[in-house]
Structures are given as structure tokens and as C-alpha cells.
CSV table of C-alpha atoms in Angstrom, one decimal:
chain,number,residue,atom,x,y,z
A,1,UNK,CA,0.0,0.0,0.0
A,2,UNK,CA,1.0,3.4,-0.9
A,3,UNK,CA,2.5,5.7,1.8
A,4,UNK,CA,-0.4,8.6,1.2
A,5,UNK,CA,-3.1,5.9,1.3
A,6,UNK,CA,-1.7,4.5,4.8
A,7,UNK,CA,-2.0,8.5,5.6
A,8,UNK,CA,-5.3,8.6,5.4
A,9,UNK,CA,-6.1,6.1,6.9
A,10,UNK,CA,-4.4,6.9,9.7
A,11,UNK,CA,-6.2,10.4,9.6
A,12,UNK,CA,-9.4,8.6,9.2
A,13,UNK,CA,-8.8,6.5,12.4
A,14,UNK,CA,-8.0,9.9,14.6
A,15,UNK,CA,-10.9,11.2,13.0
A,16,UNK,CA,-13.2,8.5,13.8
A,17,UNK,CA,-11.4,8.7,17.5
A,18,UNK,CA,-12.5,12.1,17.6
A,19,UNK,CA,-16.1,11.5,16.3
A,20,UNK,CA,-17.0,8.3,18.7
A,21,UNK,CA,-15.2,10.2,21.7
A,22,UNK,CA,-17.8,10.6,24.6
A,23,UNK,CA,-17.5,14.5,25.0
A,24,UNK,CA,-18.8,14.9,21.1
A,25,UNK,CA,-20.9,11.8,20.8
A,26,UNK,CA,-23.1,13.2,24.2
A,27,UNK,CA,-23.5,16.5,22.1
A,28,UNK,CA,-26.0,14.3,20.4
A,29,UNK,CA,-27.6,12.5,23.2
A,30,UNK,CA,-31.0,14.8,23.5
A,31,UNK,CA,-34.5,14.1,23.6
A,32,UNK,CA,-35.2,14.4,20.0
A,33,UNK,CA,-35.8,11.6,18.0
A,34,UNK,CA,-35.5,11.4,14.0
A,35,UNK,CA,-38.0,8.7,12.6
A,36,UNK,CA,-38.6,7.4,15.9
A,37,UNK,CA,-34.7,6.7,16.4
A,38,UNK,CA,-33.0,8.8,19.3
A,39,UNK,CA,-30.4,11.2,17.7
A,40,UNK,CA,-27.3,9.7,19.5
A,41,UNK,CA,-28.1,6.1,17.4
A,42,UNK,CA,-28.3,8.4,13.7
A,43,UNK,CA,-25.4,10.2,15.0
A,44,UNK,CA,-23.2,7.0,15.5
A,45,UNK,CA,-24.5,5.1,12.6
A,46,UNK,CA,-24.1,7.8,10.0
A,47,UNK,CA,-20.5,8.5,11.6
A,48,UNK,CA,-20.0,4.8,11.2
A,49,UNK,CA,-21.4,4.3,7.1
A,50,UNK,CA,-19.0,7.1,6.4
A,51,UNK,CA,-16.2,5.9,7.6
A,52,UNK,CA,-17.1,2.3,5.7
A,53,UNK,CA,-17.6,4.6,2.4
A,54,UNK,CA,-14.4,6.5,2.8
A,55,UNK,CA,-12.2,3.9,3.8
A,56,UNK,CA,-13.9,1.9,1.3
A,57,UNK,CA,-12.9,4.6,-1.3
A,58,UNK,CA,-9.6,4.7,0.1
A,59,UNK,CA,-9.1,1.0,-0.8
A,60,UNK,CA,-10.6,1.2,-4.3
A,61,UNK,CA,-8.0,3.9,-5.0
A,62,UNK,CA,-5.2,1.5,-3.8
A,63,UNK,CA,-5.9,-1.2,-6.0
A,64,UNK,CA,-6.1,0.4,-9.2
């Protein structure tokens, strides 16, 4: 694997530290809801399918 693919990764992963840390992810833990789903689970989730997409595109880029 490429050098500037590992790097973005890597910034990915302290990213994703950052986004599923407890200070930020309790921003989000509130009474509303969003189709019946409290807005801590869409936070996480939709943190979480991001990071699959972009590491996902990260990969593609590698093996080409």
C-alpha cells in the first residue's frame, strides 16, 4: 500500500477517535428523536457508514 493511502487512513482512524469520543458523541444524546430513532443512534450510525464509504474509497483507489 501506498504511503499517502496508509496517511489517510491513519487520519481517518484519529478522525473516527474524535467523532466516537464521549465529549462529542453526548452533544448528540438529547430528547429528540428522527423517525422514531433517538439522535445519538443516527449520529453514530451515520458516523460509522461514512467511515465504511471513505475507507472503502480509500481502498478502491489502492488497488487500481
Amino acid at each position: 500500500m501506498k504511503k499517502r493511502h496508509e496517511q489517510k487512513l491513519v487520519i481517518l482512524s484519529v478522525g473516527l477517535m474524535i467523532a466516537f469520543s464521549i465529549p462529542i458523541s453526548l452533544l448528540f444524546n438529547s430528547e429528540k428523536e428522527v423517525l422514531g430513532y433517538p439522535m445519538i443512534l443516527i449520529y453514530l450510525f451515520v458516523i460509522w457508514m461514512i467511515s465504511i464509504v471513505i475507507s472503502f474509497v480509500i481502498i478502491k483507489r489502492h488497488d487500481e
